[in-house]
Coordinates of C-alpha atoms and ligand atoms in Angstrom, one line a residue:
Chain A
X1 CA -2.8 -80.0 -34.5
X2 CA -3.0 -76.4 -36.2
X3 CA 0.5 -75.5 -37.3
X4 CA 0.9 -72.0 -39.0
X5 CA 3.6 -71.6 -41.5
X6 CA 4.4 -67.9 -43.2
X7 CA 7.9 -67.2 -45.2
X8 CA 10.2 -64.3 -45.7
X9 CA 12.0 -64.2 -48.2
X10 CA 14.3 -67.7 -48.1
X11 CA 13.2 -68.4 -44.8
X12 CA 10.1 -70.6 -43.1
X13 CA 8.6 -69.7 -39.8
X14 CA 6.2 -72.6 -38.2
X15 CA 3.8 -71.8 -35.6
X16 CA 2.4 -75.1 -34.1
X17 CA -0.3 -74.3 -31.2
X18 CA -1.2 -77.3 -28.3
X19 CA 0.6 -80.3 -27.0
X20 CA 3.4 -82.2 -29.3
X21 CA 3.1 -85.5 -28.2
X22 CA 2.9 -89.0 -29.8
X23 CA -0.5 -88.0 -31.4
X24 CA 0.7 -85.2 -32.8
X25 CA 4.2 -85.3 -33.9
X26 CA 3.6 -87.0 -37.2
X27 CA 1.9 -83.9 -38.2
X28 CA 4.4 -82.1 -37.1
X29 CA 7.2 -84.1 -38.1
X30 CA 5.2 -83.8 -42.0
X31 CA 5.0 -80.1 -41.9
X32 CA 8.9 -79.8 -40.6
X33 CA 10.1 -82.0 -43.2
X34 CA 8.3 -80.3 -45.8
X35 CA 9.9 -77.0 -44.8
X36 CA 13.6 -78.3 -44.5
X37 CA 12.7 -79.9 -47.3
X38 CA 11.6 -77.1 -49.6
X39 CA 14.8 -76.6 -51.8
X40 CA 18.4 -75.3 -51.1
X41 CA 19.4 -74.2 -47.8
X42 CA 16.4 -73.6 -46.0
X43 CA 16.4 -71.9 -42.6
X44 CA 13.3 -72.8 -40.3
X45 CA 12.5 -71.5 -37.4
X46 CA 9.8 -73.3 -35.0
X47 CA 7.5 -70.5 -33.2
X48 CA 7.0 -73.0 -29.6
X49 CA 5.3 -70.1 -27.7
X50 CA 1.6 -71.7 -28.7
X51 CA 3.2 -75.0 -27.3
X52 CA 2.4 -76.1 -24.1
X53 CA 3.7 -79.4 -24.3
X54 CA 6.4 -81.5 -26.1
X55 CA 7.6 -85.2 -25.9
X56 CA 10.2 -87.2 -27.1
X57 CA 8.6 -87.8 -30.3
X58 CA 8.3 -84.2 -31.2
X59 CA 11.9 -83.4 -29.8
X60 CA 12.9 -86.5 -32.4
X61 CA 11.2 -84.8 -35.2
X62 CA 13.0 -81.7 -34.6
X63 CA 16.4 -83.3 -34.6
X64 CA 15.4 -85.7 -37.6
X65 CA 14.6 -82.0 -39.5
X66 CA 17.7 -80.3 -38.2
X67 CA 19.9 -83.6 -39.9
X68 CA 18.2 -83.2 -43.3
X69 CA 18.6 -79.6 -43.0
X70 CA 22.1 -79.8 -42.0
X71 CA 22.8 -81.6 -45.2
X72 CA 21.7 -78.8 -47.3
X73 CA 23.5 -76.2 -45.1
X74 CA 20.2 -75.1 -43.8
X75 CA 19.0 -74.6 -39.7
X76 CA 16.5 -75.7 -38.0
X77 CA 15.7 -72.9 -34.7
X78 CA 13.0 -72.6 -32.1
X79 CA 12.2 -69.8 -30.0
X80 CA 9.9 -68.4 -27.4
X81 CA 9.6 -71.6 -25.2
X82 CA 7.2 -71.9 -22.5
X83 CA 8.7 -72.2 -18.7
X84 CA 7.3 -75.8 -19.3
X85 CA 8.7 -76.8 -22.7
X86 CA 12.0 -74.5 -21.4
X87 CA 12.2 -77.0 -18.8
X88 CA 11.6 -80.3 -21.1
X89 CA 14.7 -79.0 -23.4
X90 CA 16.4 -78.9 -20.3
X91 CA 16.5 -82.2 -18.7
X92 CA 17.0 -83.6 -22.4
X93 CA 19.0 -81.6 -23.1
X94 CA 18.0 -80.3 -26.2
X95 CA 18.9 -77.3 -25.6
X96 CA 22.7 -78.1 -26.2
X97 CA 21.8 -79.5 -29.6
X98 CA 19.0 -77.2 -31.4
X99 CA 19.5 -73.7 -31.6
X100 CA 16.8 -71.8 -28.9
X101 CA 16.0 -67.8 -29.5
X102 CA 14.3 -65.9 -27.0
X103 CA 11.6 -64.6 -29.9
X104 CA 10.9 -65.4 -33.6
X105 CA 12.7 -62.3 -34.5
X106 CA 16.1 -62.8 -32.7
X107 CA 15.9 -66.2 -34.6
X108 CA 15.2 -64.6 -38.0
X109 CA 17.9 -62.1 -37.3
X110 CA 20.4 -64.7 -36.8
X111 CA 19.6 -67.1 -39.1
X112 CA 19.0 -64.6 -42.6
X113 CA 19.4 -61.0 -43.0
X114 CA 17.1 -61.5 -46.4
X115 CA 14.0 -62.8 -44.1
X116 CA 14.8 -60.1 -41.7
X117 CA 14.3 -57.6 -44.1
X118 CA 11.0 -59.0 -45.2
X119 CA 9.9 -59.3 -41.6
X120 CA 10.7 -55.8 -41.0
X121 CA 9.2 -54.7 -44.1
X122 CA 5.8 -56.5 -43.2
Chain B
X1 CA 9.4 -110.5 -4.3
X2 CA 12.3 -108.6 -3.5
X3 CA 14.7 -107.2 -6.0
X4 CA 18.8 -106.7 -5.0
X5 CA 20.7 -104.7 -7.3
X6 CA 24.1 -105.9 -7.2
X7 CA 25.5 -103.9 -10.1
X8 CA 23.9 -101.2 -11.8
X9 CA 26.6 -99.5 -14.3
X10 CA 26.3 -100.0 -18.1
X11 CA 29.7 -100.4 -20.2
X12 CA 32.5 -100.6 -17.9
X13 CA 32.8 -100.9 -14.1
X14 CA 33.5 -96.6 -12.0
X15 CA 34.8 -97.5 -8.4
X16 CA 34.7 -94.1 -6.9
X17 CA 38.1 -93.1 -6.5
X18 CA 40.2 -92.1 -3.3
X19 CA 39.8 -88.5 -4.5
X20 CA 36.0 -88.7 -4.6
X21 CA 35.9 -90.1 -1.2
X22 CA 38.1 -87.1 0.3
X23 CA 36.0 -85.0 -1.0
X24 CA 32.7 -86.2 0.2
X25 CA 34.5 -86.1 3.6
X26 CA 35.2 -82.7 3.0
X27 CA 32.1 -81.3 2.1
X28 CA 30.1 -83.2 4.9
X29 CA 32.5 -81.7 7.3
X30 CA 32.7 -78.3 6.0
X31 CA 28.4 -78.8 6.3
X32 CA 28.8 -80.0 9.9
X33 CA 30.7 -76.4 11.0
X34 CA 28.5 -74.9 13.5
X35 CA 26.3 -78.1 14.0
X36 CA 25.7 -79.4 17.5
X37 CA 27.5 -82.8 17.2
X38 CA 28.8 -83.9 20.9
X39 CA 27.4 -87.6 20.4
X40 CA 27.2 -90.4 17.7
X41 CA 23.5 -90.0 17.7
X42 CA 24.0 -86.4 16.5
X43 CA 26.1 -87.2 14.0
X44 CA 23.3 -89.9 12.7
X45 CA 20.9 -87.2 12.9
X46 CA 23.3 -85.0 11.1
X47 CA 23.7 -87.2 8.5
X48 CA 19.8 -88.4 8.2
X49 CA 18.8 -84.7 7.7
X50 CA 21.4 -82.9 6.4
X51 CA 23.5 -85.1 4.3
X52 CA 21.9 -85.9 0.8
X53 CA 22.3 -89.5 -1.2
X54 CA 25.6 -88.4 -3.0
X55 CA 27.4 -86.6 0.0
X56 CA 27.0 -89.8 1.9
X57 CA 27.1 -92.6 -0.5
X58 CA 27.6 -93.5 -3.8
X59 CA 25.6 -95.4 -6.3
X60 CA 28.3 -97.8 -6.8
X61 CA 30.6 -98.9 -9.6
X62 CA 29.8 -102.3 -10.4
X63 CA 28.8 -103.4 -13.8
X64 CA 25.1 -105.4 -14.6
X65 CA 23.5 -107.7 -12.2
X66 CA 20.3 -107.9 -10.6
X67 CA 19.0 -110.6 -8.3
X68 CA 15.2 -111.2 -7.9
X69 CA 14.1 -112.9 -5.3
X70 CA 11.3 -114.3 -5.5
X71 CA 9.3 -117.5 -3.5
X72 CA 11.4 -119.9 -5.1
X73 CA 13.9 -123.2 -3.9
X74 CA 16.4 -121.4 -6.7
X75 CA 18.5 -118.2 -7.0
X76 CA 17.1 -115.8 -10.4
X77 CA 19.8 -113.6 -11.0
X78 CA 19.7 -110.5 -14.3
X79 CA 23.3 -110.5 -16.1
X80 CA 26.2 -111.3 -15.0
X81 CA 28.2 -107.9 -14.8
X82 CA 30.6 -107.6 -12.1
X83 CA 28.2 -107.3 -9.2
X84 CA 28.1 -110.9 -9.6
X85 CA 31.4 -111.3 -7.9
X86 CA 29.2 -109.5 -4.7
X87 CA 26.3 -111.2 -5.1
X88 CA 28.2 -114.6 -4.9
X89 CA 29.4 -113.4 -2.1
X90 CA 26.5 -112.7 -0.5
X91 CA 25.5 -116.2 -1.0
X92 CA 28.8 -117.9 0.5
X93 CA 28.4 -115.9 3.7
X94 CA 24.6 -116.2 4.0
X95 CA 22.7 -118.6 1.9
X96 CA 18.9 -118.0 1.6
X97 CA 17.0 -119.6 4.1
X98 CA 14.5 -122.2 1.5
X99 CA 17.1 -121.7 -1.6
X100 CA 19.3 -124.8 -3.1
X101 CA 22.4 -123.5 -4.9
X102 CA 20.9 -123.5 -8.4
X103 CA 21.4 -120.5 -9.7
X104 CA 19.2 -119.4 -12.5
X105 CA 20.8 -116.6 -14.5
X106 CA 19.2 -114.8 -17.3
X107 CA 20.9 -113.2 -19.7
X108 CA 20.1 -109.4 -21.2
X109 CA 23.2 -110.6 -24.1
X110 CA 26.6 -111.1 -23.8
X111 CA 28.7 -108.2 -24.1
X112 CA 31.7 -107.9 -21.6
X113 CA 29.9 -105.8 -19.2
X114 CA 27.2 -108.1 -18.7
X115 CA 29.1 -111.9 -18.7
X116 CA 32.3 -110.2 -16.6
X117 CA 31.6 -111.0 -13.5
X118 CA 31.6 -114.6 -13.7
X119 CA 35.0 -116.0 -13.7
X120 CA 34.7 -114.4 -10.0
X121 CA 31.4 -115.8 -9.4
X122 CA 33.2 -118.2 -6.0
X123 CA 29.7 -119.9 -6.0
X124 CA 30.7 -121.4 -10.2
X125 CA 34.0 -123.2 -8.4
X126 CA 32.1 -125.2 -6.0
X127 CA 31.1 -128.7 -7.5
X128 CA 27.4 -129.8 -6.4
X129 CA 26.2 -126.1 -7.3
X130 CA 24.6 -126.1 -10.8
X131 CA 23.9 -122.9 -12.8
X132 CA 21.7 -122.3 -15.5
X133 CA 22.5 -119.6 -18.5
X134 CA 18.8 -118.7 -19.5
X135 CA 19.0 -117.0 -22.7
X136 CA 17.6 -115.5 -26.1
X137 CA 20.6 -115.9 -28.0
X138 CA 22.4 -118.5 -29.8
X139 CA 23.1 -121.1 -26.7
X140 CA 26.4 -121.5 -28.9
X141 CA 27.2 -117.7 -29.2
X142 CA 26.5 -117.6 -25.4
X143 CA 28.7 -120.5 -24.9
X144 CA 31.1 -118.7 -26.8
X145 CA 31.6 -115.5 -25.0
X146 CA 31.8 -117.3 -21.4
X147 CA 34.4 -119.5 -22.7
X148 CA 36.6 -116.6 -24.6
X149 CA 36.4 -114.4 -21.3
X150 CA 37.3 -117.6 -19.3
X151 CA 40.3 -119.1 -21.5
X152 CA 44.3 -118.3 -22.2
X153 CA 45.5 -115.7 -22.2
X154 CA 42.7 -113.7 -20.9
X155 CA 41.9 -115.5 -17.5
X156 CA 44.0 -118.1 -15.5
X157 CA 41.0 -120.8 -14.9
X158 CA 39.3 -122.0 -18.0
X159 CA 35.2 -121.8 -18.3
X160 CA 35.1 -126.3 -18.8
X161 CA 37.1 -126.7 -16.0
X162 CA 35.0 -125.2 -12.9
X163 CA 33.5 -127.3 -10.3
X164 CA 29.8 -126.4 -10.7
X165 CA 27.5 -128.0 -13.0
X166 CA 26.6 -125.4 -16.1
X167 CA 23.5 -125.5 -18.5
X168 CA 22.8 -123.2 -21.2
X169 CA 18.7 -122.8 -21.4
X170 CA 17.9 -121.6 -25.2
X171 CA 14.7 -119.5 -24.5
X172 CA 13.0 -117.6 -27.5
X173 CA 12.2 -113.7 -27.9
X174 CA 8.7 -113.2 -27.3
X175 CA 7.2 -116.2 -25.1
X176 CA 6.1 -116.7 -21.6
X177 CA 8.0 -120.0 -19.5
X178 CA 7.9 -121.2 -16.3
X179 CA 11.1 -121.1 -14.7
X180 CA 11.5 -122.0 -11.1
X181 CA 7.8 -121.6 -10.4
X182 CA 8.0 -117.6 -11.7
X183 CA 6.4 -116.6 -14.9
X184 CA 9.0 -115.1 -17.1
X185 CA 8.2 -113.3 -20.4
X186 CA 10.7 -112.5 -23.0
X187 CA 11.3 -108.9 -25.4
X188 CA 13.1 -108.6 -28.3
X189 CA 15.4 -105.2 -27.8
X190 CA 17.0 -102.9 -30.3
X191 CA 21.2 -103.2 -29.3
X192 CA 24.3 -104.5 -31.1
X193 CA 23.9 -108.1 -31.8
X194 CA 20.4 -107.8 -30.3
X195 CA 19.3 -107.8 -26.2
X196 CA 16.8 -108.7 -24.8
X197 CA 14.3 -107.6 -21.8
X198 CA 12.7 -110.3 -19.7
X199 CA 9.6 -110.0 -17.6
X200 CA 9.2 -111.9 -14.4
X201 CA 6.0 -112.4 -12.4
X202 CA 4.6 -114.3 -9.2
X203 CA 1.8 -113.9 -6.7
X204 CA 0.3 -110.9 -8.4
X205 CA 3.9 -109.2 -8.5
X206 CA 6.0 -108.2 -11.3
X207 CA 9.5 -106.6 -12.2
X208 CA 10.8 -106.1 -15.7
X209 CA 14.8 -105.8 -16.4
X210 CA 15.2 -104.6 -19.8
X211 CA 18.6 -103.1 -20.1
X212 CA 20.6 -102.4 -23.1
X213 CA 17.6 -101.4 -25.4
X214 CA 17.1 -98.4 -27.4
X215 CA 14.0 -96.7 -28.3
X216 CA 14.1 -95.2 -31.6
X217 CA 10.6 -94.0 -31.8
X218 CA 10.6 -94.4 -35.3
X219 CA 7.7 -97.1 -34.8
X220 CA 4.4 -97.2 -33.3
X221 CA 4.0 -100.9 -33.2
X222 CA 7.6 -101.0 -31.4
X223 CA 6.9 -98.3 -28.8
X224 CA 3.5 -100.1 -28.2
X225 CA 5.2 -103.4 -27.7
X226 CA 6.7 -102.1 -25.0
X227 CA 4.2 -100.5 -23.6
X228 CA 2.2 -103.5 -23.7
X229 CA 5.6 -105.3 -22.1
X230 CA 6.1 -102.8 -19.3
X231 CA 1.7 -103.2 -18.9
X232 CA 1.1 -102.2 -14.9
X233 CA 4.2 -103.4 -14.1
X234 CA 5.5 -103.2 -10.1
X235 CA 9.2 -102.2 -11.1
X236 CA 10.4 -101.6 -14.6
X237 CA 14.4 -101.7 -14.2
X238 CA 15.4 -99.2 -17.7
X239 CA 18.4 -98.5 -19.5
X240 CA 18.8 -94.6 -19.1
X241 CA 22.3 -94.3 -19.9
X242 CA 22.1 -91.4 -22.2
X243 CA 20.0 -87.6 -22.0
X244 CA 17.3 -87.9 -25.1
X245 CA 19.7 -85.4 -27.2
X246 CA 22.6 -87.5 -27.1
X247 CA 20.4 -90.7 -27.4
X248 CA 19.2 -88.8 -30.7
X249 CA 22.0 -87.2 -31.9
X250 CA 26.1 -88.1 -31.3
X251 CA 24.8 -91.4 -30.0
X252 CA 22.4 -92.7 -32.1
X253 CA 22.7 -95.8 -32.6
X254 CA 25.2 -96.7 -29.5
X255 CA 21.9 -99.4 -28.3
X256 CA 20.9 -97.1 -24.9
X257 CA 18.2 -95.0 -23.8
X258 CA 17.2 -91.8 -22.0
X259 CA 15.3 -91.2 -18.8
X260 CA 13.0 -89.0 -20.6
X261 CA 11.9 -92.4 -22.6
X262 CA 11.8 -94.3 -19.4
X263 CA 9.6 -92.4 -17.8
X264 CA 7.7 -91.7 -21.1
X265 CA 6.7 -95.6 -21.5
X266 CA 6.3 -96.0 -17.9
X267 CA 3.7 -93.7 -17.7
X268 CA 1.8 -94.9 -20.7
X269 CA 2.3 -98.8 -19.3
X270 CA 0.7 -97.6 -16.0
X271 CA 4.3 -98.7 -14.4
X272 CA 4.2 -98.4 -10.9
X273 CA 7.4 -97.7 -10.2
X274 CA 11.1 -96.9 -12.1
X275 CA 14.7 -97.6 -11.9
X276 CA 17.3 -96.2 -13.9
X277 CA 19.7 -98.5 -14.7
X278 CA 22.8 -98.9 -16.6
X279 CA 24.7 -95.7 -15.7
X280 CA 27.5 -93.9 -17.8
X281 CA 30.2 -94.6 -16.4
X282 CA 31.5 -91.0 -16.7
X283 CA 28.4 -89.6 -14.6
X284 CA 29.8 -89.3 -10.8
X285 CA 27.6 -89.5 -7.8
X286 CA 26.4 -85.9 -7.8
X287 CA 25.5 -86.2 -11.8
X288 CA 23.5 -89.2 -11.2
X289 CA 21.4 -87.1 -8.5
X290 CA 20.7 -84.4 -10.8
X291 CA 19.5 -87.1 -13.7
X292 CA 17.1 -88.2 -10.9
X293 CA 16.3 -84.9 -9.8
X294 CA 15.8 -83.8 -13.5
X295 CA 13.6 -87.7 -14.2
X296 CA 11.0 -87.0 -10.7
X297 CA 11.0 -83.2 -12.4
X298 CA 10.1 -84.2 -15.9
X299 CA 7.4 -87.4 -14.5
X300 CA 5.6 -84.3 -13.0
X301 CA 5.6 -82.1 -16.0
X302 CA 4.2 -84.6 -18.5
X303 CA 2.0 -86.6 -16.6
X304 CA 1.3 -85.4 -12.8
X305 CA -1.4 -88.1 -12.3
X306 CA 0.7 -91.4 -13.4
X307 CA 1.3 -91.9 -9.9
X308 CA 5.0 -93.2 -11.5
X309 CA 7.5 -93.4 -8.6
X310 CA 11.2 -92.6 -9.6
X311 CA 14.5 -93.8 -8.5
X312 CA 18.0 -94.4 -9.5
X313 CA 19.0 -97.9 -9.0
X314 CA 22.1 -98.4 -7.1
X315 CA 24.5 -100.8 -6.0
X316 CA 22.6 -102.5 -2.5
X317 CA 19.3 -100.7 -3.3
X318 CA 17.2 -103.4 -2.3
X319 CA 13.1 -103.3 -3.8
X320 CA 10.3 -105.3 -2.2
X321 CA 7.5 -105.5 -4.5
Ligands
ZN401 ZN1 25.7 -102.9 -21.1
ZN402 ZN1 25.5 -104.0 -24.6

């Protein structure tokens, strides 16, 4: 799956595009790991508006990336779900345990004032 | 093949309570101001068209057990939570026409929930009758938990000392027997001292009870082993206890699953129909419509064409196959 991936300043913004299901996760799951992953507290926010689609295996990897982040003091965010995906965070209620922002740049103003700054400033 | 559920709450048996009762009464009334009601037949028709599953029902309180009956001269009974104590009932008041009193029980594991019901089991007291403990684990760490449940100072009547005649059958995880002229496959589960699912088939029909599992997801080969377990199934009976978030998260770990993973591996099995099973014991009648609600919403979302019929399994649900 094509997964975009820009930073600002401490922060990493993903932007995966199609269906996150069990063929897809692992890719998914490699490129959120390596973005929790990429030293100190690292906040990531997941761009789902290109997302049409997401199954337990792709909800996993998002709670698997917001454990290891958690350890590091980092977040893990999504934003700008589709009235489908809305509804899939709903009745697993996923929505109680990963923070959801209406768009990428409510997310990035909550999560770092650095990356908003960057954002802002192109 | 017809399936009885006799007991379909995971962990601990959830009578409804006196309060829960008034209030159903309550809001069915308050829904009947204004109706035409001036004969019993109207208030039937009220109740058919107005009065959903949870306002005039409940979906019971008793813990695992699930009878399958199949063309066969013996009982096959899933667990023995304390719907036994009904379903023994059932039999003492109306024997099956064709059936000897063997009773073939088959056992998911042995925690409490599941083994509870059968110091009450009247059928156990009655010498002649002869039950069989089918089993994956241990036969001796079976024996062990039915005799500890059934001994001073927890209960009056020792296990050794009831009138029926009782076997313990040591099956293995992962093979196909013959039991009672029904084809009966056993799984391997992910729980606390391990579970496991078993798969019964005859005359082209099929039902799979496989409570008490957790899918992790964190294998391929696992998730497709049960897949290929669940294969075109007529009824898979599932362990949604949990929503996928807690399942993930605070109770990782605790050896349930979700309905979203039901209906997930379902779907890819080509299962023709699902029954949650194993409900919270905190969820009351009107949560338990909204998971099923939510379960029919989310089958449509991620796979419209499976063709996957949901339900919510309930105490007296009864599923011909
Ligand atoms: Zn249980
Ligand atoms: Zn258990």
């Amino acid at each position: 799956m094509d997964i975009g991936e820009a930073r600002y300043a401490d922060l990493v913004l993903l932007t995966p595009v199609g269906r996150i299901d069990h063929i897809t996760s692992p890719d998914f799951q490699a490129k959120l790991m390596d973005a929790v992953g990429s030293g100190g507290p690292v906040p990531v926010v997941v761009d789902l508006g290109g997302v049409e689609y997401i199954s337990s295996v792709g909800l996993r990897a998002l709670m698997i990336a917001s454990k290891e982040s958690k350890k590091t003091g980092g977040t893990v965010a999504v934003t700008s779900l589709q009235p489908v995906v809305k509804e899939v965070f709903e009745i697993s209620r996923f929505n109680y345990v990963v923070k959801v922002f209406d768009t990428p740049r409510d997310a990035v103003a909550a999560l770092s004032g650095d990356a908003l700054a960057a954002l802002e400033n192109g | 093949m017809l399936v009885r559920f006799f007991g379909t709450r995971g962990s601990l048996p959830a009578p409804l309570s006196g309060a829960g009762v008034k209030a159903k009464i309550r809001d069915a009334l308050v829904k009947a101001i204004g109706q035409d009601l001036t004969s019993p037949e109207d208030v039937d028709r009220f109740m058919a068209d107005s009065l959903d599953f949870a306002a005039q029902s409940t979906y019971g309180g008793d813990s695992s057990c699930v009878e399958i009956d199949a063309d066969t001269d013996s009982y096959i009974v899933c667990d023995a939570g304390s719907g036994l104590r009904e379903f023994g009932n059932r039999v003492m008041r109306a024997p099956a026409p064709g059936k000897q009193k063997v009773f073939n029980l088959f056992m998911s594991h042995v925690h409490w929930d599941h083994i509870m019901g059968f110091p009450f089991f009247v059928p156990a007291y009655i010498p002649g009758n002869r039950i069989l403990i089918h089993g994956c684990h241990d036969v001796a760490v079976m024996k062990e938990a039915f005799n500890r449940q059934q001994s001073a100072p927890c209960f009056p009547v020792n296990f050794g000392q009831l009138g029926s005649t009782i076997e313990f059958v040591q099956l293995e995880a992962g093979k196909r027997y013959d039991i009672a002229g029904v084809s009966v496959t056993t799984k391997a589960q992910n729980h606390s001292g391990d579970s496991y699912g078993y798969r019964f088939e005859q005359n082209g029909r099929s039902v799979v009870y496989s409570t008490d599992s957790e899918h992790k997801l964190d294998s391929l080969d696992e998730t497709d082993a049960f897949i290929a377990f669940f294969h075109g199934a007529d009824l898979v009976i599932f362990d949604a206890m949990y929503s996928l978030a807690d399942a993930f998260s605070i109770k990782e770990d605790w050896g349930h699953s979700s309905n979203i993973v039901a209906v997930e591996l379902c779907q890819r099995a080509d299962a023709k129909r699902l029954a949650l099973f194993h409900h919270d014991p905190n969820s009351d009648d009107v949560t338990l419509s909204k998971i099923l609600d939510d379960t029919i919403r989310f089958e449509d979302i991620s796979d419209a064409g499976s063709g996957l019929e949901v339900m919510t399994a309930y105490d007296g649900l009864e599923v011909t196959l």
